[in-house]
Tab-separated table of C-alpha atoms and ligand atoms in Angstrom:
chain	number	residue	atom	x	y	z
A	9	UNK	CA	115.178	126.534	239.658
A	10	UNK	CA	112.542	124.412	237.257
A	11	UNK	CA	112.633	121.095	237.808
A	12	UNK	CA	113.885	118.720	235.359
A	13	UNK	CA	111.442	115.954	234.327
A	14	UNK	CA	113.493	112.595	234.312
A	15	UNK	CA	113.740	109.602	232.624
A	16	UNK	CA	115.461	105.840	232.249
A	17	UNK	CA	115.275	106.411	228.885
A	18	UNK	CA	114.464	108.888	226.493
A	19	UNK	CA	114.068	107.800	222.300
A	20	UNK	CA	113.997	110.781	220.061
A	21	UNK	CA	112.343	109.106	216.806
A	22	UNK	CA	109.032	107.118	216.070
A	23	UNK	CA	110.064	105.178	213.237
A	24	UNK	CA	109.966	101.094	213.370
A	25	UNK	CA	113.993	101.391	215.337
A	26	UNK	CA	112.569	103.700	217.851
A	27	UNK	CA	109.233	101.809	218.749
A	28	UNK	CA	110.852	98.788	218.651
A	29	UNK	CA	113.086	99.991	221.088
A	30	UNK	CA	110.045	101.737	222.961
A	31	UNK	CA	108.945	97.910	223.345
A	32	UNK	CA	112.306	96.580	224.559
A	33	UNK	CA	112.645	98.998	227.130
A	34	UNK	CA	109.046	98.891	228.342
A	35	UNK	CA	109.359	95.100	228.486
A	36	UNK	CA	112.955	96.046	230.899
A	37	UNK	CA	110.983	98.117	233.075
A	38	UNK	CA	112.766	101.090	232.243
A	39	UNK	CA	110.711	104.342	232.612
A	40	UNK	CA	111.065	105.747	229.097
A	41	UNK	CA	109.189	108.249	226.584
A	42	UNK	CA	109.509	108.701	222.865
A	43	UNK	CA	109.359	111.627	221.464
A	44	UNK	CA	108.359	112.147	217.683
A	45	UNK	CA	107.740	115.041	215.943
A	46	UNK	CA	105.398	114.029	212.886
A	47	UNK	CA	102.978	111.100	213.508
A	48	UNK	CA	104.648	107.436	214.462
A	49	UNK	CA	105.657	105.566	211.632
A	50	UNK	CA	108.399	107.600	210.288
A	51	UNK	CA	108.964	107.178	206.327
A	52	UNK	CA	107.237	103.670	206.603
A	53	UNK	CA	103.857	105.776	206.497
A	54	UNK	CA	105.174	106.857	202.716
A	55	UNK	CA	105.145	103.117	201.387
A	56	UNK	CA	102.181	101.546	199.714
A	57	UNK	CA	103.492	98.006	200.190
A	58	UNK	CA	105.718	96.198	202.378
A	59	UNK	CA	106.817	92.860	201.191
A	60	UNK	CA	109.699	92.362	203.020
A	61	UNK	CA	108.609	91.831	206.557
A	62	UNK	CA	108.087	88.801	207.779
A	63	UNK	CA	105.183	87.374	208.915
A	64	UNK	CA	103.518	89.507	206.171
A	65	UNK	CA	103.747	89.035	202.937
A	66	UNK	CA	101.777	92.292	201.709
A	67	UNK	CA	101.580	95.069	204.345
A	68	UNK	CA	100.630	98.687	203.925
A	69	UNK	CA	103.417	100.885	205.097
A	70	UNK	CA	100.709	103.088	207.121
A	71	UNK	CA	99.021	99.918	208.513
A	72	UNK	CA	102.673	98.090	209.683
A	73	UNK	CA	103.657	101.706	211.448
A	74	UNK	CA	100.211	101.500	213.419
A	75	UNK	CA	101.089	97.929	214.673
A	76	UNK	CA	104.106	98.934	215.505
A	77	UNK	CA	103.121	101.929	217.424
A	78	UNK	CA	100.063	100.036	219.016
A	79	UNK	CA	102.309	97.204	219.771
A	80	UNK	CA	104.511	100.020	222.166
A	81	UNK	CA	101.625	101.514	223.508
A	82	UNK	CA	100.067	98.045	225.099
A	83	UNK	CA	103.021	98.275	227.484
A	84	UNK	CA	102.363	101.878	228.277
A	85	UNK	CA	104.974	103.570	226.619
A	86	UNK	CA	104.540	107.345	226.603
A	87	UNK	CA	105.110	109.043	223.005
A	88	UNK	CA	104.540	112.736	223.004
A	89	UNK	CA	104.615	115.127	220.097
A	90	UNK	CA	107.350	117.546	220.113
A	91	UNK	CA	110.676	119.013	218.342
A	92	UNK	CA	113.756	118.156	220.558
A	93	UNK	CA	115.973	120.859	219.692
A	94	UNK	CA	119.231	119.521	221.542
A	95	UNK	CA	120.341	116.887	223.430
A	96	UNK	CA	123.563	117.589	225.484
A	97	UNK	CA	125.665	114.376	226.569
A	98	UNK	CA	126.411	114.300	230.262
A	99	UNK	CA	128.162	112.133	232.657
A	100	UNK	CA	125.302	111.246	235.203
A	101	UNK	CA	122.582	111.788	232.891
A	102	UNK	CA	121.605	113.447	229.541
A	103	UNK	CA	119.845	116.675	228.866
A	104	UNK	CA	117.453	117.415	225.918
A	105	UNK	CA	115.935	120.321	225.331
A	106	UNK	CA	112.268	120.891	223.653
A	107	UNK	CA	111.311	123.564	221.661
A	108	UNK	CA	108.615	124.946	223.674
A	109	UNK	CA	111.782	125.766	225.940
A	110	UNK	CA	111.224	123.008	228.577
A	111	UNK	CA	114.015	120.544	229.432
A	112	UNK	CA	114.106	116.628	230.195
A	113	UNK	CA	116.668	114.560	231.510
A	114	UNK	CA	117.522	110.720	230.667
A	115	UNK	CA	120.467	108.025	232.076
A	116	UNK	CA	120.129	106.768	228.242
A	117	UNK	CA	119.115	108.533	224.937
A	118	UNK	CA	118.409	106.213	221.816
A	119	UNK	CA	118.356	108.244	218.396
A	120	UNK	CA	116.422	106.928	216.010
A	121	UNK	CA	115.488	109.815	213.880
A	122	UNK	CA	116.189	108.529	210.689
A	123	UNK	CA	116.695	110.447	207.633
A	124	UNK	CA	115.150	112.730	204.367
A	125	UNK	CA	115.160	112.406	200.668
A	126	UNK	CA	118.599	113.482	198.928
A	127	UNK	CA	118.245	116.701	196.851
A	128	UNK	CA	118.474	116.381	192.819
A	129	UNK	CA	120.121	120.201	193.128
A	130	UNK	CA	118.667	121.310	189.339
A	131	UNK	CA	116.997	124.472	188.819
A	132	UNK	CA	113.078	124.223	189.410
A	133	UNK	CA	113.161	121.138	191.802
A	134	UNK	CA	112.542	123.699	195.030
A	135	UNK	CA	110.421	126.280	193.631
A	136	UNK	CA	108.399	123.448	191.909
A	137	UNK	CA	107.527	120.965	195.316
A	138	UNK	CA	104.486	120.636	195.710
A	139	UNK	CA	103.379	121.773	192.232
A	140	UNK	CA	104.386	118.856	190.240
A	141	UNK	CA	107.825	118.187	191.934
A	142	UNK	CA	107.573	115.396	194.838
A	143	UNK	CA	109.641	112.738	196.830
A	144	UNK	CA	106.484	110.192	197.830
A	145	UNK	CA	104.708	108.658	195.210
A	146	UNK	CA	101.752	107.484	197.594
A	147	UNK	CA	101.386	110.968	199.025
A	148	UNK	CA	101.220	112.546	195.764
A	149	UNK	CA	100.865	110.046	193.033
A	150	UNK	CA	96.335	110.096	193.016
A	151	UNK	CA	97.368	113.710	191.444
A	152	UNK	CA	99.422	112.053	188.481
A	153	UNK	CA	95.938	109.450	187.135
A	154	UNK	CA	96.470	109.206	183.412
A	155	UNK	CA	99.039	111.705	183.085
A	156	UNK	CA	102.899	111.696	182.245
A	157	UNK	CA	105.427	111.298	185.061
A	158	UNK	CA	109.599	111.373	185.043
A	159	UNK	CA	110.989	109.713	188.165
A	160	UNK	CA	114.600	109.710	188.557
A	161	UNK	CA	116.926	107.482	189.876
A	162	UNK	CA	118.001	103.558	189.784
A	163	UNK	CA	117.263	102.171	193.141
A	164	UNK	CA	114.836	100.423	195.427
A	165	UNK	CA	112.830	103.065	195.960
A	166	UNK	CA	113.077	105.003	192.367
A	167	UNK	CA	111.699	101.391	191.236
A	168	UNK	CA	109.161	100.805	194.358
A	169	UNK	CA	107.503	104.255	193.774
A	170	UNK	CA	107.425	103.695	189.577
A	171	UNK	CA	105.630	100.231	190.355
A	172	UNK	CA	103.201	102.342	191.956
A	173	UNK	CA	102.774	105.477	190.042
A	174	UNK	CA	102.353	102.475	186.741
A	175	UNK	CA	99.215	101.445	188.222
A	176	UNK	CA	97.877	105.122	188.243
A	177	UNK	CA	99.440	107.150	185.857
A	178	UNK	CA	100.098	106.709	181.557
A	179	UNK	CA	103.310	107.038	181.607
A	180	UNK	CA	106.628	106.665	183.680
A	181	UNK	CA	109.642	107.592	182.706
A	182	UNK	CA	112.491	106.289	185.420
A	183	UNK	CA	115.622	108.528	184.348
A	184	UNK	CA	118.996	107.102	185.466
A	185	UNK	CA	122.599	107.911	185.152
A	186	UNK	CA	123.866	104.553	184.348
A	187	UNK	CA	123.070	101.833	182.156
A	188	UNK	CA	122.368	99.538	185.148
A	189	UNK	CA	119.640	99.499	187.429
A	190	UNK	CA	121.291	99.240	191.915
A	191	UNK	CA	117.310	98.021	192.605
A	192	UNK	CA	117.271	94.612	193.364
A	193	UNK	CA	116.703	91.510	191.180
A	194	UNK	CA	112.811	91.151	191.935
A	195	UNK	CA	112.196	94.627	191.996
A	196	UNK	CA	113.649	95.184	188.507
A	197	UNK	CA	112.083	92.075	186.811
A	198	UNK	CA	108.668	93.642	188.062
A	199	UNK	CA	109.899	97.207	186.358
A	200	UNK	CA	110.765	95.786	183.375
A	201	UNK	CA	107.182	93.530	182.605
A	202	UNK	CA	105.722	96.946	183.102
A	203	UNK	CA	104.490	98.123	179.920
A	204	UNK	CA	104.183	101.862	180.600
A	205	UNK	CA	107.568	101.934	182.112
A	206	UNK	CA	110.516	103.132	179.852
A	207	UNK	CA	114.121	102.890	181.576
A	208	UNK	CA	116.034	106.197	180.005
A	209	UNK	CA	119.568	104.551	180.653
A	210	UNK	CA	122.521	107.227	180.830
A	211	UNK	CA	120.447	110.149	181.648
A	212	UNK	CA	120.450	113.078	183.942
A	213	UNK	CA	117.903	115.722	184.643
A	214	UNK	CA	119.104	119.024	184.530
A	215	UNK	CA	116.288	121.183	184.697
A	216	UNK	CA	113.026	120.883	185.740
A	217	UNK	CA	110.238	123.201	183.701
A	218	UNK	CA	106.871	124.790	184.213
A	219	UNK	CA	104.063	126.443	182.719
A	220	UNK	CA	101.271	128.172	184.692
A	221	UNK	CA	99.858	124.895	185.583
A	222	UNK	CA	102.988	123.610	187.340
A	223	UNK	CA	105.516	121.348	186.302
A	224	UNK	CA	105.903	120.749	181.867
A	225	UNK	CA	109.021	119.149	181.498
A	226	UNK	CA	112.710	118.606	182.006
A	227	UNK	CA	115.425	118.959	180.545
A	228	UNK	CA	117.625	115.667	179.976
A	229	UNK	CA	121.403	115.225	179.314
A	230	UNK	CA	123.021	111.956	178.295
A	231	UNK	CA	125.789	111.008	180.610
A	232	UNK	CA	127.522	109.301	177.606
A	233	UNK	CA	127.435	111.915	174.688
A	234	UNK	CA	126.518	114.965	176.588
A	235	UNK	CA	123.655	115.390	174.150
A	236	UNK	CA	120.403	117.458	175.719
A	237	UNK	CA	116.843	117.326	174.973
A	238	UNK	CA	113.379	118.211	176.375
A	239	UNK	CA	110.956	115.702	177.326
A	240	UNK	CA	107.760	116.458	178.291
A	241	UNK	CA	106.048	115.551	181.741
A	242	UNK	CA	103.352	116.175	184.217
A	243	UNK	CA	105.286	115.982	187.497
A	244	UNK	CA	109.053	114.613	188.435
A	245	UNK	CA	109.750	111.844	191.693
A	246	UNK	CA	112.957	112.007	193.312
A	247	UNK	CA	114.477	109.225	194.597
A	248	UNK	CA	117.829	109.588	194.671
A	249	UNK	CA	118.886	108.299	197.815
A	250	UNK	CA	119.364	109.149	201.203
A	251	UNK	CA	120.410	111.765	204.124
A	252	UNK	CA	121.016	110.776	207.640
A	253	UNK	CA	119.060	113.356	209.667
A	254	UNK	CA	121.905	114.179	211.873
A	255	UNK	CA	120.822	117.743	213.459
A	256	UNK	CA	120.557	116.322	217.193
A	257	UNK	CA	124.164	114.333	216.805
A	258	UNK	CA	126.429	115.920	219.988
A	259	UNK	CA	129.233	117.823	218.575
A	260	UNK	CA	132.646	115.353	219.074
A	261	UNK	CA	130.245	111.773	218.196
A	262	UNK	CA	132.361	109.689	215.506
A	263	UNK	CA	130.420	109.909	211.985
A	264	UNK	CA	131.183	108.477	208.545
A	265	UNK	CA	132.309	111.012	205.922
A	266	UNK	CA	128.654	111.374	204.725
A	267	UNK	CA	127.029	112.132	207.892
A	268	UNK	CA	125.737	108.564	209.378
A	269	UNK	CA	126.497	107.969	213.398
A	270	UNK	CA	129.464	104.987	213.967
A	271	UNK	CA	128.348	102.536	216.715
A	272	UNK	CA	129.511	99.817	218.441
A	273	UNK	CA	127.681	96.534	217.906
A	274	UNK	CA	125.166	97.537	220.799
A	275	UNK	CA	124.537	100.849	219.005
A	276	UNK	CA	126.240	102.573	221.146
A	277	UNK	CA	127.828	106.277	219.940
A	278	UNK	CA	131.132	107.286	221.567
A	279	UNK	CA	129.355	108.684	224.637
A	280	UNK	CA	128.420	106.558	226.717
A	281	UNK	CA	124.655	106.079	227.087
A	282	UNK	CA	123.730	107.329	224.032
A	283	UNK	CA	122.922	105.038	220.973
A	284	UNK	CA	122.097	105.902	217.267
A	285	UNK	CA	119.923	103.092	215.597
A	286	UNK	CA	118.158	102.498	212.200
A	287	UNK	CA	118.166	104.669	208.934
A	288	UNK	CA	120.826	107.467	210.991
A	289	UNK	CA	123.507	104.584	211.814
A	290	UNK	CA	126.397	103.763	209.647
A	291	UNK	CA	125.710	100.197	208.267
A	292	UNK	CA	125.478	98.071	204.984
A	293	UNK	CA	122.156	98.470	204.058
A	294	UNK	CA	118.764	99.960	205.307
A	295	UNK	CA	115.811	98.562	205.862
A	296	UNK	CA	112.569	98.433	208.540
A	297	UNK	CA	114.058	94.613	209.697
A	298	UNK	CA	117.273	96.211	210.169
A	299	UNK	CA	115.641	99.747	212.184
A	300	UNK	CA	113.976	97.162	214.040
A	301	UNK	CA	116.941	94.786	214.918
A	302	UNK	CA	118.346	97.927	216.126
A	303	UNK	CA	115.819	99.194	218.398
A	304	UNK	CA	116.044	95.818	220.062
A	305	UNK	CA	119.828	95.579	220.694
A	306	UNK	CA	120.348	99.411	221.678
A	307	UNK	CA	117.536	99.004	224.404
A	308	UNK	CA	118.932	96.351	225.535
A	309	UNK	CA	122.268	97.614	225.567
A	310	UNK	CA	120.321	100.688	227.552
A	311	UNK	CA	118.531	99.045	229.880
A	312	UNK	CA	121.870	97.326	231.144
A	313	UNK	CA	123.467	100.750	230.969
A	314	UNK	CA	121.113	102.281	233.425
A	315	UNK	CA	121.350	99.327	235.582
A	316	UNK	CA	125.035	100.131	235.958
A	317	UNK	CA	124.700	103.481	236.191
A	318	UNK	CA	121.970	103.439	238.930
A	319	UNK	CA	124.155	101.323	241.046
A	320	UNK	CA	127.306	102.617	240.773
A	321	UNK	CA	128.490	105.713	243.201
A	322	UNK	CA	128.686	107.723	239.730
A	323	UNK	CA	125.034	108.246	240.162
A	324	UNK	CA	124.017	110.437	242.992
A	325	UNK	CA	121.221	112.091	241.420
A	326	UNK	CA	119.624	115.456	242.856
A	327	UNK	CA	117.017	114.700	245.209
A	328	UNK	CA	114.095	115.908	243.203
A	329	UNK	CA	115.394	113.905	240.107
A	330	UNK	CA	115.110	110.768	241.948
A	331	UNK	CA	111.719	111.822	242.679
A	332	UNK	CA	110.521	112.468	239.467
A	333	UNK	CA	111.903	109.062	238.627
A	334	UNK	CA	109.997	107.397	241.157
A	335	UNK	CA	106.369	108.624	240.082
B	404	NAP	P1	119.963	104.199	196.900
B	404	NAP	O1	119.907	102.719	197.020
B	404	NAP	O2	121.131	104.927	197.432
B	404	NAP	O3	119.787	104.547	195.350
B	404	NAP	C1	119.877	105.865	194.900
B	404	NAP	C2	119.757	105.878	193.389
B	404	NAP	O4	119.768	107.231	192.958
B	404	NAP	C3	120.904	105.163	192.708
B	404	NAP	O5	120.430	104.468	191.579
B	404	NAP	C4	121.836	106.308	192.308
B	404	NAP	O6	122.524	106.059	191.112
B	404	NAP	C5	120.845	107.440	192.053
B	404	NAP	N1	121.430	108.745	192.334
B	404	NAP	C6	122.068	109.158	193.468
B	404	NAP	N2	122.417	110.445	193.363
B	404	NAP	C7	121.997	110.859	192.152
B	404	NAP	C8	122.058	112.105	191.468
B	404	NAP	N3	122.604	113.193	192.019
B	404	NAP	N4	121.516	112.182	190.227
B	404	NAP	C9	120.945	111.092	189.682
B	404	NAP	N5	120.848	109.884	190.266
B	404	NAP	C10	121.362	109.783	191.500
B	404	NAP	O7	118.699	104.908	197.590
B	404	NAP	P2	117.179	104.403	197.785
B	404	NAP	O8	116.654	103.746	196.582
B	404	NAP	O9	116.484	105.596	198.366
B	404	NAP	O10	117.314	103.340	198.937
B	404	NAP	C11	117.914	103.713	200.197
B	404	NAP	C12	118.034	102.457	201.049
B	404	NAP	O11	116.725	102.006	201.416
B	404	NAP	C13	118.713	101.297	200.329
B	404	NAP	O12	119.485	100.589	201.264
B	404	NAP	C14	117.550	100.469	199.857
B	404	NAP	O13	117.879	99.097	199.695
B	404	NAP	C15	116.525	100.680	200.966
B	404	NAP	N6	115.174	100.507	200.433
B	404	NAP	C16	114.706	99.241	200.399
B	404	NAP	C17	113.436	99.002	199.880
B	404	NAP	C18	112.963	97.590	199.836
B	404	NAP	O14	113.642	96.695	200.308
B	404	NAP	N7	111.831	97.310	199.275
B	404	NAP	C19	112.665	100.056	199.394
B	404	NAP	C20	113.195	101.349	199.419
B	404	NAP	C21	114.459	101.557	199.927
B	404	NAP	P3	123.722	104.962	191.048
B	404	NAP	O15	123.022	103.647	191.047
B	404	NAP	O16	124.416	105.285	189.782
B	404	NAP	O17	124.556	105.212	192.270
């Protein structure tokens, strides 16, 4: 029988919740790995600007997920790269399974895996990624200098990501359904002083168009008077919103109607031991404080977890599981 590698705690997720939590844990002494399938950072990486952090008043997304990351690794957490492809609750300790078919074992689990860009759902938007169609301005936006761009939608990051794509391309055109935009009040003062921004109110895209060159334009419908038109563009940015990324959720944990995990106030799920934190956790609003303050209060809640568990009589472990937790 293979052995099964063990662990205090295991944190599926390198995003700001999860490495915060890495450094929580590390600084409880619990013997933990984080495992993360892109590079740390998670959709921080994707900003050009942080402004709400404190401590810093400007921060590049890419350069605040390195501190974070370097800040976990001073304590010696281990992060490897790798696809978890299940993790199956269990009473003395939790299995999750890798996709290169090995198998680890954990007392706790924290999930911090955050979430993916929300679909617009119009014809063109999937065979077009990548060829004019994108959901990250400052991955894409150095292709869009001095040319025509359509983002749509009305919030923080539909207005984040057109601040950014101003400075580069000649044109934005934000497209939203209402007449109001949900960004907040700084963040929509900034949009407006902008004077290659235009703010189509009461518009949908319902199309998007190409030519052999990739994306040429949409087609737009007006949410008020159903009327349609055709406006020209070089590429289209999604922001639309948000989807929890909810794959690795055990079948039976309580979720909201749309998907997100429901925790207690330590993060915990429904099974014991295993937490949900940051951008996949039901909650009023997201944000990298928020991930963060999350991270902190479900490894705590962990660490105190495995304490318990270690001493109680429900934890008579297989020998060589003890041992593996001993090296
Ligand atoms: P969001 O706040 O949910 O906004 C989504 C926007 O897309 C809304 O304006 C919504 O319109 C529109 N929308 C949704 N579905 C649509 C559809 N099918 N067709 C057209 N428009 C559609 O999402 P977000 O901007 O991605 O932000 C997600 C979270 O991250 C929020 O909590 C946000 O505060 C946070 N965030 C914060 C910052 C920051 O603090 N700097 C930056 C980025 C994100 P309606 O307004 O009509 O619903």
């Amino acid at each position: 029988m293979s052995e099964t590698e063990m662990y205090d705690l295991i944190i599926i997720g390198g995003g700001p919740g999860g490495l915060t939590a890495g450094i929580y844990a590390m600084r409880a002494a619990l013997k933990t790995l984080l495992i993360e399938m892109g590079s740390p950072g998670g959709q921080v990486n994707n900003s050009d600007s942080v402004e709400n952090w404190p401590g810093d008043e400007h921060i590049g997304g890419a350069e605040l997920s390195m501190k974070f990351s370097q800040h976990a690794q001073s304590y010696g957490l281990e992060i490897r790269s790798a696809e978890v492809t299940e993790l199956k609750p269990g009473q003395d300790y939790h299995t999750i399974k890798l996709a290169d078919g090995s198998t680890l074992g954990a007392y706790a689990v924290i999930l911090a895996t955050g979430g993916h860009p929300r679909k617009l759902k119009v014809p063109g938007e999937d065979q077009l990624y990548g060829q004019g169609v994108s959901y990250c301005a400052v991955c894409d936006g150095f292709f869009f200098r001095d040319k025509t761009v359509v983002v749509v939608g009305g919030g923080d990051a539909a207005v984040e990501e057109s601040l950014y794509l101003a400075k580069l391309a000649k044109q934005v055109y934000i497209v939203h359904r209402r007449d109001e935009l949900r960004a907040g009040a700084i963040l929509q003062q900034r949009i407006k002083a902008e004077c290659n921004v235009e703010i189509l109110w009461n518009s949908v895209v319902t199309a998007i168009k190409a030519d052999i060159s990739g994306v040429c334009a949409v087609d737009l419908k007006d949410t008020q008077t159903g009327e349609q038109r055709e406006l020209a563009t070089d590429g289209v940015f999604i922001f639309i919103g948000f989807e929890p990324n909810n794959k690795l959720v055990p079948a039976g944990t309580k979720m909201s109607a749309n998907g997100y995990v429901i925790t207690d106030d330590k993060c915990e799920t429904n099974n014991p031991g295993i937490f949900a934190i940051g951008d996949l956790r039901e909650k009023y609003a997201k944000q990298i404080i928020l991930a963060a303050a999350d991270g902190c209060t479900a490894a705590l809640a962990a660490s105190h977890y495995v304490e318990n568990l270690k001493a109680s009589d429900a934890c008579e472990m297989p020998e060589e599981i003890n041992d593996t937790l001993s090296n």
